[in-house]
């Protein structure tokens, strides 16, 4: 992946000395239109690595041990079907992990019980798990799916991010409007790349991922971009 971390600097205003939310937010609103126009001219992300499907406990064990032994950091993402009814919580259908050369896709519907290898990987403090928007629904969905990585609050919600997880949205300081915190915008800012046209509007039937190239590309690029952004922050000081 070609990294262009300093591309972000042309779009990001200097961080104000003031802590005023309005001051920071207004500075970013002035750049949103400019950035979105520039993103349309950026080359698309192009994943050329290997994709490995994890569909049984033996493969789950082998791949997890391999990733744990390697240490370092991985890009990670989670997918599930929308919760259309209030009070329902659909479990995670797909877990995507990218380690710099291979994207591993855990097909969760193939497992009767949560895979122990994946649980060990999520709990391992020697592997940094880097995601985008983890403090949103991801922590809750992990708990619902039998893969809790944190304790619930007194109100039953999951907000605490364990020390072995990083959220790339934290790279943007407080007050940045939500549009600039999306994975698509962060990819443009830090990598000078765009998601392929229409890829985010793909109607994702996750259980078709082994046969549907479009769904597979959608899933792979999320973990791939997240890894690249984190790698960029380590490469560019």
PDB file of N, CA and C in Angstrom, residues 117-157:
ATOM      1  N   UNK A 117     -10.002 -19.593  19.316  1.00  0.00           N
ATOM      2  CA  UNK A 117      -8.796 -18.951  18.791  1.00  0.00           C
ATOM      3  C   UNK A 117      -8.995 -17.461  18.625  1.00  0.00           C
ATOM      4  N   UNK A 118     -10.123 -17.076  18.072  1.00  0.00           N
ATOM      5  CA  UNK A 118     -10.423 -15.658  17.904  1.00  0.00           C
ATOM      6  C   UNK A 118     -10.536 -14.974  19.260  1.00  0.00           C
ATOM      7  N   UNK A 119     -11.135 -15.649  20.232  1.00  0.00           N
ATOM      8  CA  UNK A 119     -11.238 -15.084  21.576  1.00  0.00           C
ATOM      9  C   UNK A 119      -9.858 -14.819  22.161  1.00  0.00           C
ATOM     10  N   UNK A 120      -8.935 -15.764  21.968  1.00  0.00           N
ATOM     11  CA  UNK A 120      -7.571 -15.568  22.478  1.00  0.00           C
ATOM     12  C   UNK A 120      -6.890 -14.398  21.776  1.00  0.00           C
ATOM     13  N   UNK A 121      -7.118 -14.263  20.479  1.00  0.00           N
ATOM     14  CA  UNK A 121      -6.516 -13.164  19.730  1.00  0.00           C
ATOM     15  C   UNK A 121      -7.047 -11.816  20.228  1.00  0.00           C
ATOM     16  N   UNK A 122      -8.344 -11.723  20.450  1.00  0.00           N
ATOM     17  CA  UNK A 122      -8.933 -10.477  20.927  1.00  0.00           C
ATOM     18  C   UNK A 122      -8.439 -10.124  22.324  1.00  0.00           C
ATOM     19  N   UNK A 123      -8.190 -11.129  23.136  1.00  0.00           N
ATOM     20  CA  UNK A 123      -7.748 -10.903  24.517  1.00  0.00           C
ATOM     21  C   UNK A 123      -6.239 -10.700  24.632  1.00  0.00           C
ATOM     22  N   UNK A 124      -5.489 -11.068  23.610  1.00  0.00           N
ATOM     23  CA  UNK A 124      -4.029 -11.046  23.674  1.00  0.00           C
ATOM     24  C   UNK A 124      -3.512  -9.607  23.763  1.00  0.00           C
ATOM     25  N   UNK A 125      -2.730  -9.339  24.786  1.00  0.00           N
ATOM     26  CA  UNK A 125      -2.187  -7.989  24.978  1.00  0.00           C
ATOM     27  C   UNK A 125      -0.952  -7.741  24.129  1.00  0.00           C
ATOM     28  N   UNK A 126      -0.407  -8.780  23.506  1.00  0.00           N
ATOM     29  CA  UNK A 126       0.785  -8.621  22.667  1.00  0.00           C
ATOM     30  C   UNK A 126       0.452  -8.260  21.230  1.00  0.00           C
ATOM     31  N   UNK A 127      -0.830  -8.268  20.889  1.00  0.00           N
ATOM     32  CA  UNK A 127      -1.268  -7.901  19.540  1.00  0.00           C
ATOM     33  C   UNK A 127      -2.193  -6.700  19.659  1.00  0.00           C
ATOM     34  N   UNK A 128      -1.805  -5.595  19.018  1.00  0.00           N
ATOM     35  CA  UNK A 128      -2.623  -4.392  19.038  1.00  0.00           C
ATOM     36  C   UNK A 128      -3.690  -4.495  17.960  1.00  0.00           C
ATOM     37  N   UNK A 129      -4.948  -4.403  18.358  1.00  0.00           N
ATOM     38  CA  UNK A 129      -6.067  -4.483  17.425  1.00  0.00           C
ATOM     39  C   UNK A 129      -6.527  -3.057  17.080  1.00  0.00           C
ATOM     40  N   UNK A 130      -6.411  -2.681  15.814  1.00  0.00           N
ATOM     41  CA  UNK A 130      -6.710  -1.323  15.382  1.00  0.00           C
ATOM     42  C   UNK A 130      -7.983  -1.325  14.543  1.00  0.00           C
ATOM     43  N   UNK A 131      -8.977  -0.555  14.966  1.00  0.00           N
ATOM     44  CA  UNK A 131     -10.248  -0.491  14.252  1.00  0.00           C
ATOM     45  C   UNK A 131     -10.711   0.941  14.077  1.00  0.00           C
ATOM     46  N   UNK A 132     -11.891   1.106  13.511  1.00  0.00           N
ATOM     47  CA  UNK A 132     -12.469   2.439  13.289  1.00  0.00           C
ATOM     48  C   UNK A 132     -13.880   2.459  13.872  1.00  0.00           C
ATOM     49  N   UNK A 133     -14.122   3.353  14.808  1.00  0.00           N
ATOM     50  CA  UNK A 133     -15.437   3.458  15.433  1.00  0.00           C
ATOM     51  C   UNK A 133     -15.720   2.343  16.418  1.00  0.00           C
ATOM     52  N   UNK A 134     -14.699   1.832  17.068  1.00  0.00           N
ATOM     53  CA  UNK A 134     -14.880   0.698  17.976  1.00  0.00           C
ATOM     54  C   UNK A 134     -15.764   1.038  19.165  1.00  0.00           C
ATOM     55  N   UNK A 135     -15.754   2.301  19.568  1.00  0.00           N
ATOM     56  CA  UNK A 135     -16.559   2.690  20.735  1.00  0.00           C
ATOM     57  C   UNK A 135     -18.038   2.821  20.399  1.00  0.00           C
ATOM     58  N   UNK A 136     -18.391   2.631  19.138  1.00  0.00           N
ATOM     59  CA  UNK A 136     -19.793   2.671  18.763  1.00  0.00           C
ATOM     60  C   UNK A 136     -20.485   1.388  19.167  1.00  0.00           C
ATOM     61  N   UNK A 137     -20.916   0.625  18.178  1.00  0.00           N
ATOM     62  CA  UNK A 137     -21.643  -0.619  18.463  1.00  0.00           C
ATOM     63  C   UNK A 137     -20.728  -1.827  18.580  1.00  0.00           C
ATOM     64  N   UNK A 138     -19.464  -1.683  18.166  1.00  0.00           N
ATOM     65  CA  UNK A 138     -18.596  -2.856  18.084  1.00  0.00           C
ATOM     66  C   UNK A 138     -18.417  -3.574  19.414  1.00  0.00           C
ATOM     67  N   UNK A 139     -18.157  -2.821  20.484  1.00  0.00           N
ATOM     68  CA  UNK A 139     -17.939  -3.456  21.787  1.00  0.00           C
ATOM     69  C   UNK A 139     -19.183  -4.205  22.251  1.00  0.00           C
ATOM     70  N   UNK A 140     -20.346  -3.617  22.013  1.00  0.00           N
ATOM     71  CA  UNK A 140     -21.594  -4.280  22.383  1.00  0.00           C
ATOM     72  C   UNK A 140     -21.799  -5.539  21.558  1.00  0.00           C
ATOM     73  N   UNK A 141     -21.560  -5.451  20.262  1.00  0.00           N
ATOM     74  CA  UNK A 141     -21.752  -6.601  19.380  1.00  0.00           C
ATOM     75  C   UNK A 141     -20.798  -7.736  19.731  1.00  0.00           C
ATOM     76  N   UNK A 142     -19.592  -7.406  20.137  1.00  0.00           N
ATOM     77  CA  UNK A 142     -18.653  -8.450  20.555  1.00  0.00           C
ATOM     78  C   UNK A 142     -19.201  -9.200  21.770  1.00  0.00           C
ATOM     79  N   UNK A 143     -19.747  -8.463  22.719  1.00  0.00           N
ATOM     80  CA  UNK A 143     -20.315  -9.095  23.914  1.00  0.00           C
ATOM     81  C   UNK A 143     -21.514  -9.962  23.554  1.00  0.00           C
ATOM     82  N   UNK A 144     -22.391  -9.454  22.704  1.00  0.00           N
ATOM     83  CA  UNK A 144     -23.577 -10.199  22.265  1.00  0.00           C
ATOM     84  C   UNK A 144     -23.171 -11.490  21.562  1.00  0.00           C
ATOM     85  N   UNK A 145     -22.044 -11.458  20.875  1.00  0.00           N
ATOM     86  CA  UNK A 145     -21.582 -12.605  20.084  1.00  0.00           C
ATOM     87  C   UNK A 145     -20.712 -13.575  20.880  1.00  0.00           C
ATOM     88  N   UNK A 146     -20.636 -13.366  22.191  1.00  0.00           N
ATOM     89  CA  UNK A 146     -19.847 -14.270  23.034  1.00  0.00           C
ATOM     90  C   UNK A 146     -18.364 -14.002  22.981  1.00  0.00           C
ATOM     91  N   UNK A 147     -17.980 -12.771  22.567  1.00  0.00           N
ATOM     92  CA  UNK A 147     -16.566 -12.407  22.465  1.00  0.00           C
ATOM     93  C   UNK A 147     -16.297 -11.103  23.218  1.00  0.00           C
ATOM     94  N   UNK A 148     -16.730 -10.998  24.476  1.00  0.00           N
ATOM     95  CA  UNK A 148     -16.575  -9.721  25.185  1.00  0.00           C
ATOM     96  C   UNK A 148     -15.103  -9.383  25.414  1.00  0.00           C
ATOM     97  N   UNK A 149     -14.761  -8.117  25.238  1.00  0.00           N
ATOM     98  CA  UNK A 149     -13.384  -7.676  25.474  1.00  0.00           C
ATOM     99  C   UNK A 149     -13.328  -6.623  26.580  1.00  0.00           C
ATOM    100  N   UNK A 150     -14.490  -6.232  27.119  1.00  0.00           N
ATOM    101  CA  UNK A 150     -14.527  -5.261  28.200  1.00  0.00           C
ATOM    102  C   UNK A 150     -15.742  -5.524  29.071  1.00  0.00           C
ATOM    103  N   UNK A 151     -15.722  -4.927  30.253  1.00  0.00           N
ATOM    104  CA  UNK A 151     -16.829  -5.064  31.187  1.00  0.00           C
ATOM    105  C   UNK A 151     -17.888  -3.998  30.908  1.00  0.00           C
ATOM    106  N   UNK A 152     -19.166  -4.329  31.095  1.00  0.00           N
ATOM    107  CA  UNK A 152     -20.211  -3.332  30.876  1.00  0.00           C
ATOM    108  C   UNK A 152     -20.207  -2.268  31.968  1.00  0.00           C
ATOM    109  N   UNK A 153     -20.745  -1.107  31.633  1.00  0.00           N
ATOM    110  CA  UNK A 153     -20.906  -0.045  32.619  1.00  0.00           C
ATOM    111  C   UNK A 153     -22.081  -0.395  33.530  1.00  0.00           C
ATOM    112  N   UNK A 154     -22.336   0.463  34.511  1.00  0.00           N
ATOM    113  CA  UNK A 154     -23.464   0.238  35.420  1.00  0.00           C
ATOM    114  C   UNK A 154     -24.788   0.215  34.671  1.00  0.00           C
ATOM    115  N   UNK A 155     -24.840   0.888  33.536  1.00  0.00           N
ATOM    116  CA  UNK A 155     -26.068   0.938  32.737  1.00  0.00           C
ATOM    117  C   UNK A 155     -26.126  -0.180  31.701  1.00  0.00           C
ATOM    118  N   UNK A 156     -25.131  -1.067  31.729  1.00  0.00           N
ATOM    119  CA  UNK A 156     -25.154  -2.212  30.828  1.00  0.00           C
ATOM    120  C   UNK A 156     -24.574  -1.968  29.450  1.00  0.00           C
ATOM    121  N   UNK A 157     -24.015  -0.781  29.212  1.00  0.00           N
ATOM    122  CA  UNK A 157     -23.415  -0.495  27.905  1.00  0.00           C
ATOM    123  C   UNK A 157     -21.912  -0.780  27.944  1.00  0.00           C
TER     124      UNK A 157
END
